[in-house]
Structures are given as C-alpha cells and as structure tokens.
JSON list of C-alpha atoms in Angstrom, two decimals:
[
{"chain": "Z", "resi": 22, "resn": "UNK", "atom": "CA", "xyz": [-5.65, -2.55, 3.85]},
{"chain": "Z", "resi": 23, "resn": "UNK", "atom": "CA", "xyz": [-5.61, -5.82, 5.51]},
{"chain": "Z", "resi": 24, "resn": "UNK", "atom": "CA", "xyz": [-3.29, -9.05, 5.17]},
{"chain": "Z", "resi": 25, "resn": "UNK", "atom": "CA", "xyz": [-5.18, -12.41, 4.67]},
{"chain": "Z", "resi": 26, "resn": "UNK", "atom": "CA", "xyz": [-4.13, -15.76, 3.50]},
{"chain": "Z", "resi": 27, "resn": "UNK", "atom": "CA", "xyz": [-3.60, -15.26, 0.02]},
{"chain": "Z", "resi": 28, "resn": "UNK", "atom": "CA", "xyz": [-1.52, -11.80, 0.34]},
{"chain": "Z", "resi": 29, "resn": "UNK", "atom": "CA", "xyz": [-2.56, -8.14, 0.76]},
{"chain": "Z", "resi": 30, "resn": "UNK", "atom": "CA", "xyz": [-6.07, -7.23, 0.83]},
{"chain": "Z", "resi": 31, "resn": "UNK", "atom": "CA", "xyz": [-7.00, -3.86, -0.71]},
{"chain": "Z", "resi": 32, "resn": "UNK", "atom": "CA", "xyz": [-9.86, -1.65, 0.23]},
{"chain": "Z", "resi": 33, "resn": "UNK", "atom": "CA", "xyz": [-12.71, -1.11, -1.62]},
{"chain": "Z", "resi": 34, "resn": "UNK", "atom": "CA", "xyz": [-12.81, 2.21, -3.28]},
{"chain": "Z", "resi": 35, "resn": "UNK", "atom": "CA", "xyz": [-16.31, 3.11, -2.37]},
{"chain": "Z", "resi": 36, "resn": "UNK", "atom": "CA", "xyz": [-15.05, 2.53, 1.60]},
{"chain": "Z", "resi": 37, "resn": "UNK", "atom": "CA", "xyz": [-12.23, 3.97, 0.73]},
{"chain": "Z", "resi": 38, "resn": "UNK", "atom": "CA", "xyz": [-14.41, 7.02, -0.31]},
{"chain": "Z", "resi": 39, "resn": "UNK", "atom": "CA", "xyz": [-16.63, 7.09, 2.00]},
{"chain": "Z", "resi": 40, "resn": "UNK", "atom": "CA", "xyz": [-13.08, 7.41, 5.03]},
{"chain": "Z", "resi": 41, "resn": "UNK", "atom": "CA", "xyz": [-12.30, 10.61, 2.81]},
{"chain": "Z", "resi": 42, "resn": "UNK", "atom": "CA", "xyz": [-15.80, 11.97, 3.02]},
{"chain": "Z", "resi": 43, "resn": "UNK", "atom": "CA", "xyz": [-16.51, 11.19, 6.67]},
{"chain": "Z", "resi": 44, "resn": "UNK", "atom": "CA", "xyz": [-12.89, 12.72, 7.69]},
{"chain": "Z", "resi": 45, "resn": "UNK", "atom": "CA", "xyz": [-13.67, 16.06, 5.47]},
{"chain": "Z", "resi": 46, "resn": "UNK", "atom": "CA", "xyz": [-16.76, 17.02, 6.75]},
{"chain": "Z", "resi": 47, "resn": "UNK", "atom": "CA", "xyz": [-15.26, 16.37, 10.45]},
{"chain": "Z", "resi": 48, "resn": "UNK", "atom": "CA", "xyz": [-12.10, 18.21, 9.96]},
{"chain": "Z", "resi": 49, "resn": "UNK", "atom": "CA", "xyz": [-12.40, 20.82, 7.09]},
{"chain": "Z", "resi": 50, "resn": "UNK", "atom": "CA", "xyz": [-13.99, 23.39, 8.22]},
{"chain": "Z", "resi": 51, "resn": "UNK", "atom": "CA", "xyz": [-16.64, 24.46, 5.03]},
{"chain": "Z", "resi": 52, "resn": "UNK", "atom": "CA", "xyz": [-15.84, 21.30, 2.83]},
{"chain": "Z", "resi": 53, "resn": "UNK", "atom": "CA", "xyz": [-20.07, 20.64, 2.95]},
{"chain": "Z", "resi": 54, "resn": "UNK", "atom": "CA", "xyz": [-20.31, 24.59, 1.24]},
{"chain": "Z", "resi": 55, "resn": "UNK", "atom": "CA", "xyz": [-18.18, 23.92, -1.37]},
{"chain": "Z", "resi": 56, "resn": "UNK", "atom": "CA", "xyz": [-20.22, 23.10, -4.82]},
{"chain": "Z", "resi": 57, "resn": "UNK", "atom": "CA", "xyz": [-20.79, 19.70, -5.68]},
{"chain": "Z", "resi": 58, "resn": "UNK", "atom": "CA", "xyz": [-18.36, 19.49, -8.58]},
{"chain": "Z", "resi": 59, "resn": "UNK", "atom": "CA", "xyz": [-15.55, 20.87, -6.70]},
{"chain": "Z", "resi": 60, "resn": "UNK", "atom": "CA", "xyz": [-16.00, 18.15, -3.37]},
{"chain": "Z", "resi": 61, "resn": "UNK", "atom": "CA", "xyz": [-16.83, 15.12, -6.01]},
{"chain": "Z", "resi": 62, "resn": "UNK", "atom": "CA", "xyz": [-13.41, 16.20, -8.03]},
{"chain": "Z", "resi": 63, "resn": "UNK", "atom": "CA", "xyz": [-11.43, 16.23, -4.61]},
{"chain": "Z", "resi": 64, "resn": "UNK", "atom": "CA", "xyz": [-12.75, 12.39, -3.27]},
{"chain": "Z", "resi": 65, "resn": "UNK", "atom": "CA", "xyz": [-12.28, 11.26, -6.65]},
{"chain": "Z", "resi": 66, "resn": "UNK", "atom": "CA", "xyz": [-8.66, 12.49, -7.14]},
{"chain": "Z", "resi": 67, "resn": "UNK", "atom": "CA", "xyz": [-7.87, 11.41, -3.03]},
{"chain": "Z", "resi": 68, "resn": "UNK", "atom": "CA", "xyz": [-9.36, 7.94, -3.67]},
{"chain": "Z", "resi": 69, "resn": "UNK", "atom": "CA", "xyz": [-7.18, 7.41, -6.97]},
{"chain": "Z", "resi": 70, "resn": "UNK", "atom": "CA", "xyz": [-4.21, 8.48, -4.87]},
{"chain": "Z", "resi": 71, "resn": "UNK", "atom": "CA", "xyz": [-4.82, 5.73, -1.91]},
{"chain": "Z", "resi": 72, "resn": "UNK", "atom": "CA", "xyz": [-5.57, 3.13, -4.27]},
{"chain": "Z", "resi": 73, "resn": "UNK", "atom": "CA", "xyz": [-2.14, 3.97, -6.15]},
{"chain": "Z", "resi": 74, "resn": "UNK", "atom": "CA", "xyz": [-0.46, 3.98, -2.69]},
{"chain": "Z", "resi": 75, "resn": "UNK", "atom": "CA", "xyz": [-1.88, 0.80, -1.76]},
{"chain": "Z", "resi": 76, "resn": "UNK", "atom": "CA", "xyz": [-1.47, -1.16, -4.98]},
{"chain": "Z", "resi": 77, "resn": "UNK", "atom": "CA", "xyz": [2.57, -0.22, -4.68]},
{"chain": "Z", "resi": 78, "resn": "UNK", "atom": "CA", "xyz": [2.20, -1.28, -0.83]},
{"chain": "Z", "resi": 79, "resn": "UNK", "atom": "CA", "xyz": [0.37, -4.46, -1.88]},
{"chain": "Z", "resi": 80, "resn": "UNK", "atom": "CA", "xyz": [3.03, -5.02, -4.69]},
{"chain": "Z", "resi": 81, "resn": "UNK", "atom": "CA", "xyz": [6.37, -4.52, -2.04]},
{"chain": "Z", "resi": 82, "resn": "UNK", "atom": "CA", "xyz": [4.53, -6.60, 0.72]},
{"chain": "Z", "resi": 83, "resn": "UNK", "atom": "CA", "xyz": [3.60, -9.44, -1.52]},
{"chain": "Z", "resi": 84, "resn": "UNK", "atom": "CA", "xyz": [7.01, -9.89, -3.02]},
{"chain": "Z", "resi": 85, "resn": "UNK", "atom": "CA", "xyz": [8.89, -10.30, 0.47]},
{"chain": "Z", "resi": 86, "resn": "UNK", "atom": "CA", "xyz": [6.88, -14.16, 0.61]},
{"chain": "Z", "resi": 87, "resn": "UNK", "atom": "CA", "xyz": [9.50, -17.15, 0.96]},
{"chain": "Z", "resi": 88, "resn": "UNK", "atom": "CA", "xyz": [8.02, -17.89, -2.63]},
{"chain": "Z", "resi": 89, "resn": "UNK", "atom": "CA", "xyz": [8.95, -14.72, -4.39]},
{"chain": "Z", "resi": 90, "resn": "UNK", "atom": "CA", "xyz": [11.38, -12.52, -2.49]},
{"chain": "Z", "resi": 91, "resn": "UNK", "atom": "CA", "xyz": [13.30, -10.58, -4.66]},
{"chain": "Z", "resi": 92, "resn": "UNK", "atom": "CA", "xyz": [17.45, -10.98, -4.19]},
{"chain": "Z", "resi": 93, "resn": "UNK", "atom": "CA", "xyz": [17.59, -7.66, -2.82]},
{"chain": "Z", "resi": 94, "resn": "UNK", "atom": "CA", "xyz": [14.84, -7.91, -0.51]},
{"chain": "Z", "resi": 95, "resn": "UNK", "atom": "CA", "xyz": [16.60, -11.24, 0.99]},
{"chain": "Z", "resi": 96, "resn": "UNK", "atom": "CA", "xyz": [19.55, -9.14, 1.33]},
{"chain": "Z", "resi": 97, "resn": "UNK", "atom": "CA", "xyz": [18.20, -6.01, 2.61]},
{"chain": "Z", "resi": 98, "resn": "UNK", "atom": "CA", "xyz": [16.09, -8.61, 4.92]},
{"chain": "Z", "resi": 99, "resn": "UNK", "atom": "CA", "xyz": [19.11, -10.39, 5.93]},
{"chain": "Z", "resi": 100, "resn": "UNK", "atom": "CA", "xyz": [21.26, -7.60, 6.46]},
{"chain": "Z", "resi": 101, "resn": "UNK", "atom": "CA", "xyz": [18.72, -6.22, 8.80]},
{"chain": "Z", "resi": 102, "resn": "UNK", "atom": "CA", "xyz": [18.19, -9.21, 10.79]},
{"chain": "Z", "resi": 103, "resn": "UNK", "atom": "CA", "xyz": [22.42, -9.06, 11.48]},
{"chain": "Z", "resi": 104, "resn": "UNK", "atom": "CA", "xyz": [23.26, -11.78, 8.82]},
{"chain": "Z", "resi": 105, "resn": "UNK", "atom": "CA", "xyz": [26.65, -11.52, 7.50]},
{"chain": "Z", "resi": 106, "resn": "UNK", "atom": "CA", "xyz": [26.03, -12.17, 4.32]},
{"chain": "Z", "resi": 107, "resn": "UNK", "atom": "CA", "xyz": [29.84, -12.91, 1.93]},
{"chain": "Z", "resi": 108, "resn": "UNK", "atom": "CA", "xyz": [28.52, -12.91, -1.29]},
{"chain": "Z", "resi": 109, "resn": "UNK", "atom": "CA", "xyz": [25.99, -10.59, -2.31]},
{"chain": "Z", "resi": 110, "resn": "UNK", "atom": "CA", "xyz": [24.75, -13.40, -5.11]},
{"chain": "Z", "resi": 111, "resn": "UNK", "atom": "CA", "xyz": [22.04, -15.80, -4.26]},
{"chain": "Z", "resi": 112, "resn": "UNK", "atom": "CA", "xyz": [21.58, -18.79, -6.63]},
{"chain": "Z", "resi": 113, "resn": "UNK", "atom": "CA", "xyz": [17.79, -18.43, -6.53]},
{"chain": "Z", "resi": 114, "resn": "UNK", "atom": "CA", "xyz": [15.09, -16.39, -4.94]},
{"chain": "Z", "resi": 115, "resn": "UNK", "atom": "CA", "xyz": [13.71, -19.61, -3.13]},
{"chain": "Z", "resi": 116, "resn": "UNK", "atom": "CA", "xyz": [14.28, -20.53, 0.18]},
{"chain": "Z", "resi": 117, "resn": "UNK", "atom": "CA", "xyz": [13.62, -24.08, 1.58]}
]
C-alpha cells in the first residue's frame, strides 16, 4: 500500500499474490510439494485477507483528511497531540 495524492493506494491483487507466493516457497519448507489445488486455495484465501485488511486501512486513513475527519478522530487526534479539548462536541467535521 502506498499514499499518493488522491488518498491510499491499494495493491494490485495479482502483486499482491505473487508477495505470498514468492515468501512461501522461501520460507515454508514443502509448500512447492503440496498439490496444486491445495497451494492455489491458500494464495487465494491469503490475498482476499490482505485486500480486506487494506481496504479497512485505506477506509481509516482516508477519513483522518482535513476534509472528512470524523468527530472522534479530531478528538482522538487532538487529545493525542495534548489539546485540551472542553467540550467533546464539534459543530462540524471541517476545519479551516
């Protein structure tokens, strides 16, 4: 996953696919013996799974923008910055 201009920038699923495959042959000892149907059912549950991770990723990191911050990401934002924040309210999620 990369950030660019326009937001979060999600990795293709065949590179995505072809990490998974690269890393199992280097580090699982037997994964190339194992039949066909049993290694293609493994990459294609592990490259659903990092797509799902990255889409919620790519969903959290594009809603903390000036634009479209949620009210509790300001806050939790704030709060972690050491803003003293007296009422918990904001009047709008846009800042100026």
């Amino acid at each position: 996953m990369q950030i660019g201009n326009t937001g979060v920038i999600k990795d293709n699923p065949t590179d995505i696919r072809d990490d998974i495959l690269n890393q199992a042959i280097d580090n699982v000892e037997g994964f190339t013996n194992l039949p066909s149907g049993i290694q293609n059912n493994l990459l294609d549950e592990s490259v659903i799974v990092i797509s799902e991770i990255q889409d919620m990723l790519s969903n959290v990191m594009n809603s903390v923008s000036p634009l479209y911050a949620n009210d509790f990401m300001v806050l939790e934002l704030g709060e972690a910055f050491g803003l003293k924040i007296k009422d918990k309210t904001l009047p709008n999620t846009t800042i100026t």
